[in-house]
Coordinates of C-alpha atoms in Angstrom, one line a residue:
X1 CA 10.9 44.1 111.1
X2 CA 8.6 42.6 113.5
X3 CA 9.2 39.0 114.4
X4 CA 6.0 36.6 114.2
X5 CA 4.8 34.9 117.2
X6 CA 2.3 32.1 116.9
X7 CA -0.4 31.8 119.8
X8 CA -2.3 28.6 120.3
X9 CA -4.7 29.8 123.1
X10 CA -8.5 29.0 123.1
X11 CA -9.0 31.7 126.0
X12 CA -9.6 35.1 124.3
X13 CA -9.2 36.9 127.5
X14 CA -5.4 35.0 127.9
X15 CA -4.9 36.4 124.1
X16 CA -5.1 39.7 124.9
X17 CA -3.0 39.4 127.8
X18 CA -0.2 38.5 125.1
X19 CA -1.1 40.9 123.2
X20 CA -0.8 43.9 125.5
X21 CA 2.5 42.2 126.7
X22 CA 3.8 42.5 123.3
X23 CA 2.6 45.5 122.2
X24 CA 6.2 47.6 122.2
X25 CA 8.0 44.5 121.9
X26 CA 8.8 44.4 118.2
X27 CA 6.6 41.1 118.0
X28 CA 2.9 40.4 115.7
X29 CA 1.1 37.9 117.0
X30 CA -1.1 35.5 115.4
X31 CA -3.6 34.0 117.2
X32 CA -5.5 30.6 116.8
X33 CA -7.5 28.7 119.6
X34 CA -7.0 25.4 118.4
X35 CA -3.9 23.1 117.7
X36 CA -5.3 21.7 114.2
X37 CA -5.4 25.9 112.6
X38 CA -1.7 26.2 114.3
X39 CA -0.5 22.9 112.7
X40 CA -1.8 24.2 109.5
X41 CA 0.3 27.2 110.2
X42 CA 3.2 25.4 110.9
X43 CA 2.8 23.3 107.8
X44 CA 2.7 26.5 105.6
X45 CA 5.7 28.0 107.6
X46 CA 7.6 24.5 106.9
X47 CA 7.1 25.0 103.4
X48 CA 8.3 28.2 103.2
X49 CA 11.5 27.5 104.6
X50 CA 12.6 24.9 102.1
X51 CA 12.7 27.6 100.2
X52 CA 14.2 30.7 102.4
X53 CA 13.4 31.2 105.6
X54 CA 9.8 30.5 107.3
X55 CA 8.3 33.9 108.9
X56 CA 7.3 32.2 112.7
X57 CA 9.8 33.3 114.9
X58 CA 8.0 31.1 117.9
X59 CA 5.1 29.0 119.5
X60 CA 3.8 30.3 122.3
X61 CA 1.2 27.6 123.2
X62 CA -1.1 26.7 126.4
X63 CA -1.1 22.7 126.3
X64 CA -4.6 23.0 127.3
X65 CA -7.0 23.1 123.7
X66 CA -10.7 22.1 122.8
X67 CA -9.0 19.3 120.4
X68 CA -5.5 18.3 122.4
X69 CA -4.5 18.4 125.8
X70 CA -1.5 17.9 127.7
X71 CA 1.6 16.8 126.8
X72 CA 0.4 15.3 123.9
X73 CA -0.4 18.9 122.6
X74 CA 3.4 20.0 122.9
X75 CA 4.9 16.4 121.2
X76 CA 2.3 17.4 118.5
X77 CA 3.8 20.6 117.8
X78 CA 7.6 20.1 117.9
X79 CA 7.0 16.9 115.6
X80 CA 5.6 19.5 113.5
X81 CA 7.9 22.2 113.9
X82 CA 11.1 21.1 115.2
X83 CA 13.2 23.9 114.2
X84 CA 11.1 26.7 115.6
X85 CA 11.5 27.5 119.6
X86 CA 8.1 26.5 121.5
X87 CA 7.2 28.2 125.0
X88 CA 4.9 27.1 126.7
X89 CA 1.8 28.9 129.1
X90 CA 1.2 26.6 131.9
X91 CA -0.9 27.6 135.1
X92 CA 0.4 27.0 138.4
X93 CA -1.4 24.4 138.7
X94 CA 0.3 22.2 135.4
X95 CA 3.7 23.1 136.1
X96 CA 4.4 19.5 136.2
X97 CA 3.7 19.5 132.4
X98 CA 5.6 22.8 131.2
X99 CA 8.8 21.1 132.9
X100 CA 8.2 17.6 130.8
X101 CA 7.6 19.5 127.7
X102 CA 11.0 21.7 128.7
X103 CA 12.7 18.0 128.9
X104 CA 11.4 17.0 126.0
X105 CA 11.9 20.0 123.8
X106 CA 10.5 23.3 124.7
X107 CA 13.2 26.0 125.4
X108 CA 11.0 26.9 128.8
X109 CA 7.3 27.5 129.8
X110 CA 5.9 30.6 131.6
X111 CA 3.5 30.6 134.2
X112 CA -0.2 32.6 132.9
X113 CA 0.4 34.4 135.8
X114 CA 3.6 36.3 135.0
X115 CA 2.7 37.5 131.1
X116 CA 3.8 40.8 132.2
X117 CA 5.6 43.3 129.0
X118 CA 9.4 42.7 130.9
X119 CA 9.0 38.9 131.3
X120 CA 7.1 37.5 128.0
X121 CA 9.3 39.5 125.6
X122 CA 12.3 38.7 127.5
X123 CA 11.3 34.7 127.4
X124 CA 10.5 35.4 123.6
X125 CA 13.6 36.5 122.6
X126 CA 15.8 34.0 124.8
X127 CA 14.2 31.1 123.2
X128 CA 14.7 32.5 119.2
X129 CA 17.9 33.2 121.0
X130 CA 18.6 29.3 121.7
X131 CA 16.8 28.0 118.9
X132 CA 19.4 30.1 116.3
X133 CA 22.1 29.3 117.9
X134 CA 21.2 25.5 118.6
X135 CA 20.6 25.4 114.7
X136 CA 24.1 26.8 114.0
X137 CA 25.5 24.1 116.5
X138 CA 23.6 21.1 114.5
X139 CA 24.6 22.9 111.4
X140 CA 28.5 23.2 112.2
X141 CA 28.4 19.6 114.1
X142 CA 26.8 18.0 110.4
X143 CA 29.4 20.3 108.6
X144 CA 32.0 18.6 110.3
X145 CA 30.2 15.4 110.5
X146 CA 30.2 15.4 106.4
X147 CA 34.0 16.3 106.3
X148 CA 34.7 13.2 109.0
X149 CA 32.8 10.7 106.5
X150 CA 34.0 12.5 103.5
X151 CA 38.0 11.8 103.7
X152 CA 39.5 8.2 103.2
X153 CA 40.7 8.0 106.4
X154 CA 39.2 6.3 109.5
X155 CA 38.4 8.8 112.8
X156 CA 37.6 7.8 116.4
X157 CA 37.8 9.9 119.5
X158 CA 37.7 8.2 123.3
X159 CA 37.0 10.1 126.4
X160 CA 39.2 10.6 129.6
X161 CA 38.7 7.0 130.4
X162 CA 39.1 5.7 127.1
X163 CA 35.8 5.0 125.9
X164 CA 34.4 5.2 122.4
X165 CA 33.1 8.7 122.1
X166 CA 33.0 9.0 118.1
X167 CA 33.4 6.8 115.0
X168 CA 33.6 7.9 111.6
X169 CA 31.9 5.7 108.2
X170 CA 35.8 4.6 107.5
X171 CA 36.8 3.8 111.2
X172 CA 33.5 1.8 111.4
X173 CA 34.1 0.2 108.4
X174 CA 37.6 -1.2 109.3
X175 CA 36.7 -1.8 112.9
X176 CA 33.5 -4.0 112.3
X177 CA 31.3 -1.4 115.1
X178 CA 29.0 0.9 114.3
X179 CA 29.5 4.4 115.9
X180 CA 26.2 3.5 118.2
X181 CA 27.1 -0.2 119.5
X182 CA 30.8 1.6 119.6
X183 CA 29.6 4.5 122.1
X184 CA 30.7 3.9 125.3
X185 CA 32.4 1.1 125.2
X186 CA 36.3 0.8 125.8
X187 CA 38.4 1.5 122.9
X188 CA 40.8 -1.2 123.2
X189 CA 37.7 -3.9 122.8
X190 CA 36.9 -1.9 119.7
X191 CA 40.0 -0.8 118.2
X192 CA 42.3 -4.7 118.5
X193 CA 45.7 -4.1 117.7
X194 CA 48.7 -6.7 117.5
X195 CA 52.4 -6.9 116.0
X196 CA 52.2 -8.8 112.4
X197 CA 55.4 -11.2 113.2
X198 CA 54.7 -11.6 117.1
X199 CA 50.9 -11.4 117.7
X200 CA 51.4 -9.8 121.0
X201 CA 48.4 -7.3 121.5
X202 CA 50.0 -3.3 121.2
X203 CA 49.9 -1.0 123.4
X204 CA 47.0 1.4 123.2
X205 CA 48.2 4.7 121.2
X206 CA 45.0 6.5 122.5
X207 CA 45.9 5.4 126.2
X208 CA 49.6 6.8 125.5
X209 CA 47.9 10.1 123.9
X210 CA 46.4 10.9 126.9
X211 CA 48.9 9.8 129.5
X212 CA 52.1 11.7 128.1
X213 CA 50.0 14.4 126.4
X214 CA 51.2 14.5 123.1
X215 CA 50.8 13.3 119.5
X216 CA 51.8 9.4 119.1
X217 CA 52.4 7.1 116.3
X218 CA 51.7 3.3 116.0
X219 CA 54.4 1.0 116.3
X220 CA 55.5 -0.7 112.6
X221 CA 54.5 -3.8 111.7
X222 CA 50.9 -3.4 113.7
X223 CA 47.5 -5.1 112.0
X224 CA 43.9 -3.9 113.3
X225 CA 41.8 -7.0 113.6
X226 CA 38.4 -6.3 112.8
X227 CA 35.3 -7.3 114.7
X228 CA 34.7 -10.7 112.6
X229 CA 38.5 -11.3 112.6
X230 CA 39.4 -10.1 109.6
X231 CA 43.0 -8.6 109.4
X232 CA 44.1 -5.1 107.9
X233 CA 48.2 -3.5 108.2
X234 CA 47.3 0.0 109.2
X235 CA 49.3 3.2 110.1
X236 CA 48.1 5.7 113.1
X237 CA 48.3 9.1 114.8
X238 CA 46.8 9.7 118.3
X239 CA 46.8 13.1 119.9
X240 CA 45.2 14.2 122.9
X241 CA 42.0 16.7 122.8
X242 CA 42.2 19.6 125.5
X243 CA 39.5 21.6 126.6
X244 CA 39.5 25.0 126.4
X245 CA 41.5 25.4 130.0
X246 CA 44.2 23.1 128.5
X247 CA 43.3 19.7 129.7
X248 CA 43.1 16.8 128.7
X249 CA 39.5 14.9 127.9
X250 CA 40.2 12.9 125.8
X251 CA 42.1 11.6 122.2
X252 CA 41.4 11.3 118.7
X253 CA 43.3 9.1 116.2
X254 CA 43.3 9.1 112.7
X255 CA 44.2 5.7 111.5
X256 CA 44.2 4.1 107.5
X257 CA 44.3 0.4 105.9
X258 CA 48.1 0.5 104.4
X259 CA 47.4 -3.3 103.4
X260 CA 47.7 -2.4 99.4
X261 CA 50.6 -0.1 100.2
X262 CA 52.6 -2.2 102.5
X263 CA 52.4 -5.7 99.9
X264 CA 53.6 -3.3 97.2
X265 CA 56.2 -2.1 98.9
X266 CA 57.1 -6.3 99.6
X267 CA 56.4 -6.8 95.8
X268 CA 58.5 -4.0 94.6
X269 CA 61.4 -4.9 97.5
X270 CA 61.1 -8.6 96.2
X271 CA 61.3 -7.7 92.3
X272 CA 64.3 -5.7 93.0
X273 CA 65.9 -8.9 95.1
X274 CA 65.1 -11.4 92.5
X275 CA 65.3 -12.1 89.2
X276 CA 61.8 -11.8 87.0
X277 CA 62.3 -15.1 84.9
X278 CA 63.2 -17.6 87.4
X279 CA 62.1 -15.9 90.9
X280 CA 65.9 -16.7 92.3
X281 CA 67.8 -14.1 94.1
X282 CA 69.8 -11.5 92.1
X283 CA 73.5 -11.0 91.9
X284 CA 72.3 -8.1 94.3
X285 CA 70.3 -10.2 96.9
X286 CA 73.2 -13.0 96.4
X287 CA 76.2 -11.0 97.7
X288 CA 74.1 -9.8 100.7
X289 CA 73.5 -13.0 101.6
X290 CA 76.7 -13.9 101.0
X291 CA 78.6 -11.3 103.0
X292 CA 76.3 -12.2 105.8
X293 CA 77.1 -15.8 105.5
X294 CA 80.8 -15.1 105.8
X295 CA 80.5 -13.2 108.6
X296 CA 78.4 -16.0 110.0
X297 CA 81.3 -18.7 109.0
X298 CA 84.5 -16.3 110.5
X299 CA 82.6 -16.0 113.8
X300 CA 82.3 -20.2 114.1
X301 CA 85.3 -20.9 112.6
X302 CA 83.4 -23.0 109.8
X303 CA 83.3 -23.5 106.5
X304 CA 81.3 -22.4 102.9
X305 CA 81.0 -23.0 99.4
X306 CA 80.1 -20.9 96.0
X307 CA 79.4 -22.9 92.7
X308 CA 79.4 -21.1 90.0
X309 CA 77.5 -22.8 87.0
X310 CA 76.8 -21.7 83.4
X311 CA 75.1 -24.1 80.9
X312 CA 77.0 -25.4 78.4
X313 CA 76.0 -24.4 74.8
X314 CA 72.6 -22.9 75.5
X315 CA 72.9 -20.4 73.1
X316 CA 72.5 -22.8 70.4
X317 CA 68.1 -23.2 72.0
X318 CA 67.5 -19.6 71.4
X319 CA 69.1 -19.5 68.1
X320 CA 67.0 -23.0 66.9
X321 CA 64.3 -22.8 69.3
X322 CA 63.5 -19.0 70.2
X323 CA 63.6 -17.1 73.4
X324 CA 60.2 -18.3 74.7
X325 CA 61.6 -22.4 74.6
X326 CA 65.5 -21.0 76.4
X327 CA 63.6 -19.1 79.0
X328 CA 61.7 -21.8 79.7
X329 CA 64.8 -24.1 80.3
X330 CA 66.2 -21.4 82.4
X331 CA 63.0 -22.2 84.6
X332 CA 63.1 -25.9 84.4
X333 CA 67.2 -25.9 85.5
X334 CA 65.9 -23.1 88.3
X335 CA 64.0 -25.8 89.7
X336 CA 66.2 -28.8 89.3
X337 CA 68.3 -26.2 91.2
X338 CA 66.5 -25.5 94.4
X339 CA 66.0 -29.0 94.9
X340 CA 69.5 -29.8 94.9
X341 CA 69.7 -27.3 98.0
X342 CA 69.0 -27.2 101.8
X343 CA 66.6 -24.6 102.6
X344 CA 69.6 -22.5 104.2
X345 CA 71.4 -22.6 101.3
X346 CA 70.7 -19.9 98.2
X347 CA 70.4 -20.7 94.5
X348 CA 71.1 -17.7 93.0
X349 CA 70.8 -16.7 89.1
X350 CA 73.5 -14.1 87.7
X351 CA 71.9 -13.1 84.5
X352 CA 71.7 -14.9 81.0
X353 CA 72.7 -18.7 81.5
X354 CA 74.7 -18.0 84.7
X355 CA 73.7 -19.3 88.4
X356 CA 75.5 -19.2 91.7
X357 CA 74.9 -21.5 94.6
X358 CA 75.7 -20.8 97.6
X359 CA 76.3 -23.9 100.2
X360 CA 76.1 -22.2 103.8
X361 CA 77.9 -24.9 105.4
X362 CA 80.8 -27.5 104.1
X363 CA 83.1 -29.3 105.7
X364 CA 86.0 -29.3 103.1
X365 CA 86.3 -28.9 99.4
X366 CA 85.2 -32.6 98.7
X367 CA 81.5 -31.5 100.6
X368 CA 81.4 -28.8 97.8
X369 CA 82.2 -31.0 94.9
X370 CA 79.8 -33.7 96.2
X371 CA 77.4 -31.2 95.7
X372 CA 78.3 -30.0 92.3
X373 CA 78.4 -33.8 91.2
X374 CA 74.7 -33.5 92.3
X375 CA 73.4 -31.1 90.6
X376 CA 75.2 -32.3 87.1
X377 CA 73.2 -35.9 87.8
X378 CA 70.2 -33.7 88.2
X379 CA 70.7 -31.6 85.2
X380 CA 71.5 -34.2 82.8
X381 CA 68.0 -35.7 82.8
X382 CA 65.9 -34.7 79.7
X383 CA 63.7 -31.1 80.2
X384 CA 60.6 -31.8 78.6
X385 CA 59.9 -28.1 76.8
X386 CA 56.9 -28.3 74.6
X387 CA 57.7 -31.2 72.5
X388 CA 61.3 -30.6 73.0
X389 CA 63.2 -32.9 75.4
X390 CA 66.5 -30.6 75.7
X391 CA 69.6 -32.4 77.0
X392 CA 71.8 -30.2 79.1
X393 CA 75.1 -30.3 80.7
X394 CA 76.8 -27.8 82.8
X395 CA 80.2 -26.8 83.9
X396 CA 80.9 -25.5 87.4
X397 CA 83.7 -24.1 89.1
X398 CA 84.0 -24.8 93.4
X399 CA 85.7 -22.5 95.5
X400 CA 85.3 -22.4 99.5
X401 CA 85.7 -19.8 102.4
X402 CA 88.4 -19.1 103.9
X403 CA 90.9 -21.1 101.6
X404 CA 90.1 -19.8 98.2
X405 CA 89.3 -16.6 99.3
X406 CA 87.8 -14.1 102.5
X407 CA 85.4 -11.7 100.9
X408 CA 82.8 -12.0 98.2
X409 CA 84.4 -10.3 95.3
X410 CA 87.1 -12.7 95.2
X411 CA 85.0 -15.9 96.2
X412 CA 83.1 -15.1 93.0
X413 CA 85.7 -14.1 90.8
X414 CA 87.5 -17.5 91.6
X415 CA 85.2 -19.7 90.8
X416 CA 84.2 -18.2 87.9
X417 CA 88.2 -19.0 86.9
X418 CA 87.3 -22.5 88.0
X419 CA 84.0 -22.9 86.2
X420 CA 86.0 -21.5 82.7
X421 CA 88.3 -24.2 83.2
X422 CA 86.2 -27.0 83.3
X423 CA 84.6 -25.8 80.1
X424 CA 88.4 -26.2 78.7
X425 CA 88.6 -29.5 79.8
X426 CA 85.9 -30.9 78.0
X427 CA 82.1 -29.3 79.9
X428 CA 79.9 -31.4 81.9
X429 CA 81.5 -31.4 84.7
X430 CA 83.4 -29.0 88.0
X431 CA 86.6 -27.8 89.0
X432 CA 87.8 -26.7 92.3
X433 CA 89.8 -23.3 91.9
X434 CA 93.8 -24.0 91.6
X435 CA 95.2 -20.6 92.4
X436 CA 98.4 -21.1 89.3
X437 CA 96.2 -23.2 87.1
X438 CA 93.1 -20.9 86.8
X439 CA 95.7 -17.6 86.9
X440 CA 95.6 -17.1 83.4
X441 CA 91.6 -17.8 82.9
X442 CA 90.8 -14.0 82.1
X443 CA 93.5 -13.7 79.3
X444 CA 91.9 -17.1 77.7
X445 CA 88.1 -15.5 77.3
X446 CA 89.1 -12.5 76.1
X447 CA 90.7 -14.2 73.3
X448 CA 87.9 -16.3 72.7
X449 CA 86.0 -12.6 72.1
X450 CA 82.8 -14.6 74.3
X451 CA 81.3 -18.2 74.6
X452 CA 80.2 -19.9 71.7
X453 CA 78.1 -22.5 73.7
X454 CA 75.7 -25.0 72.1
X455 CA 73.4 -27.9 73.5
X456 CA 72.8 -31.0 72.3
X457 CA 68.8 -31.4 71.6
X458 CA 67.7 -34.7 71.1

């Protein structure tokens, strides 16, 4: 089928030249000698290709018409028609103008002179040539364009020497630039990394990318501050871009906010440390801590303490007062707890009406019982619950590292004894651990078949 060519000539004599040259050239021409008639064309041609494909092929135009002239006449016409390939007649005279329009549009210009049958056709066909595969380019770059902005994770490329060469919506988004103030500019101004804990600025994974020439991952711990300071954990991948030789030009990195992920991750670690009613460290988190602190001691040669403390008769508030009032005591002793304590010390529930404390640093035994006569004075206040002021006592049983024991199973399992036998002699009060006294402590409470605690409410 023979490919339309619109002429916008107003010489007939110039037409027919055209003509003749594209007699055998698989080409019909249609011919107006004025730009309004062609725009009208155009407009029609438009229309038709919002629905298929428009039937001009080209423009072949002289910038020289009774109602336009000059450049003007070619911005005209590609404003009209900016997907269809425009060459342009120019005489010798005007070459000037055929190379403006070239630079600002026009796949070439020919001079009137050489519209021979080898020449026009050939011209002809080069720019429908361009034009179709310019609009495949565009087509493939939006393609690809749509995919960047479509996926949930942030894109920017850099150049050779590190400048901005792309942003995506998402990298735009958590950088604070927009791809155009972006362009150009050096990534590291755009893309500010530093370390969470230290706030030293990170190395560039782009720069690394291209230096060493292969795929590169952020450092942990590393938070992209945004352009109005605002602070986001992130996670990254840089890898360099080669040409089609091999080398480098450049890097891309593919980088997402992991802000939600990573405190969830801290949430979950800290739910599986801690205990849900009180917030205190878990038997788990407790004997880490604990091994560490004996480590810690045997290295200086010093001294620690464990105090193990149950409540004395608190089962008697859930049974008279419900769950909701004895969980709410737990709290209120939690806190009389904690501020019995240094900072370095750890207060440490073991389930039910069980807590641990651990002092990181006594001198002697007598340091340790100081501290349990403490937190009995603290205890003993009233807990105003609801309209319930609930009177407690405790019993607590003292051991210390190294004397009554090296490692944490035994540290805990003697003062437990200890803590049992000051609920024999009477509650409300602490024991050291006496290796004979406390041997038989075991064989006592499983006779007892369990606790039968109670508090006094008053």
């Amino acid at each position: 089928m023979a490919q339309i060519i619109l002429l916008i000539q107003d010489d007939p004599a110039g037409a027919r030249v055209v003509r003749d040259a594209l007699t055998s050239a698989d080409f019909d021409v249609e011919w107006v000698r004025q730009l309004r008639p062609g725009l009208e064309r155009l407009a029609a041609d438009a229309g038709q290709r919002m629905e298929a494909e428009g039937d001009i092929a080209a423009v072949l135009v002289d910038l020289d018409l009774p109602d336009c002239r000059g450049i003007a006449t070619f911005d005209r016409l590609h404003h009209a028609a900016p997907h269809v390939g425009i060459l342009v007649l120019s005489d010798a005279s005007d070459e000037e103008i055929g190379k403006l329009a070239v630079q600002r549009g026009a796949q070439d210009y020919l001079l009137k002179t050489r519209l021979d049958g080898y020449l026009l056709p050939k011209a002809l066909r080069s720019t429908i040539e361009r034009v179709a595969i310019a609009e495949a380019l565009y087509e493939e770059r939006e393609r690809a364009q749509v995919t960047l902005n479509s996926i949930g994770d942030a894109v920017a490329s850099t150049d050779l020497q590190g400048r901005v060469t792309y942003l995506n919506v998402v990298a735009e988004r958590m950088t604070g630039w927009s791809r155009e103030e972006a362009a150009g500019i050096p990534f590291d101004t755009v893309f500010r990394i530093v370390d969470a804990a230290t706030r030293k600025v990170a190395a560039s994974p782009m720069a690394l990318a291209i230096r060493e020439n292969t795929t590169v991952g952020l450092n942990p711990n590393c938070v992209l501050v945004r352009r109005d300071g605002v602070e986001a954990a992130i996670e990254d991948s840089a890898a360099p871009i080669h040409d089609r030789r091999g080398r480098v030009t450049g890097a891309v990195m593919v980088f997402r906010d992991v802000s939600e992920a990573r405190a969830l991750a801290r949430q979950m670690s800290h739910l599986a440390q801690h205990d849900s009613l009180t917030d205190l460290p878990n038997r788990a988190l407790l004997k880490d801590r604990l091994t560490q602190a004996i480590a810690l001691a045997h290295r200086r040669g010093t001294k620690l303490a464990v105090l193990f403390l149950d409540i004395d008769r608190f089962k008697s508030v859930n049974d008279s007062l419900g769950h909701d009032i004895g969980d709410r005591l737990l709290q209120s002793v939690a806190g009389r707890l904690l501020s019995c304590v240094r900072s370095s010390d750890t207060v440490s529930r073991q389930g039910g009406d069980e807590f641990v404390i651990l002092l990181s640093e006594v001198t002697d035994a007598r340091d340790a019982g100081l501290g349990a006569e403490k937190i009995l004075a603290a205890l003993g206040a009233p807990h105003r619950i609801d309209r319930h002021d609930l009177q407690v006592t405790a019993s607590i049983g003292v051991v210390t590292y190294p004397d009554d024991g090296a490692d944490v199973e035994t540290l805990l399992k003697h003062a437990d004894r200890a803590m049992y036998r000051a609920k024999d002699d009477g509650r409300n009060g602490y024991r050291c651990f006496k290796p004979g006294v406390d041997a038989h402590a075991i064989e006592r409470r499983a006779l007892d078949g369990g606790r039968r605690d109670a508090v006094a409410l008053s």
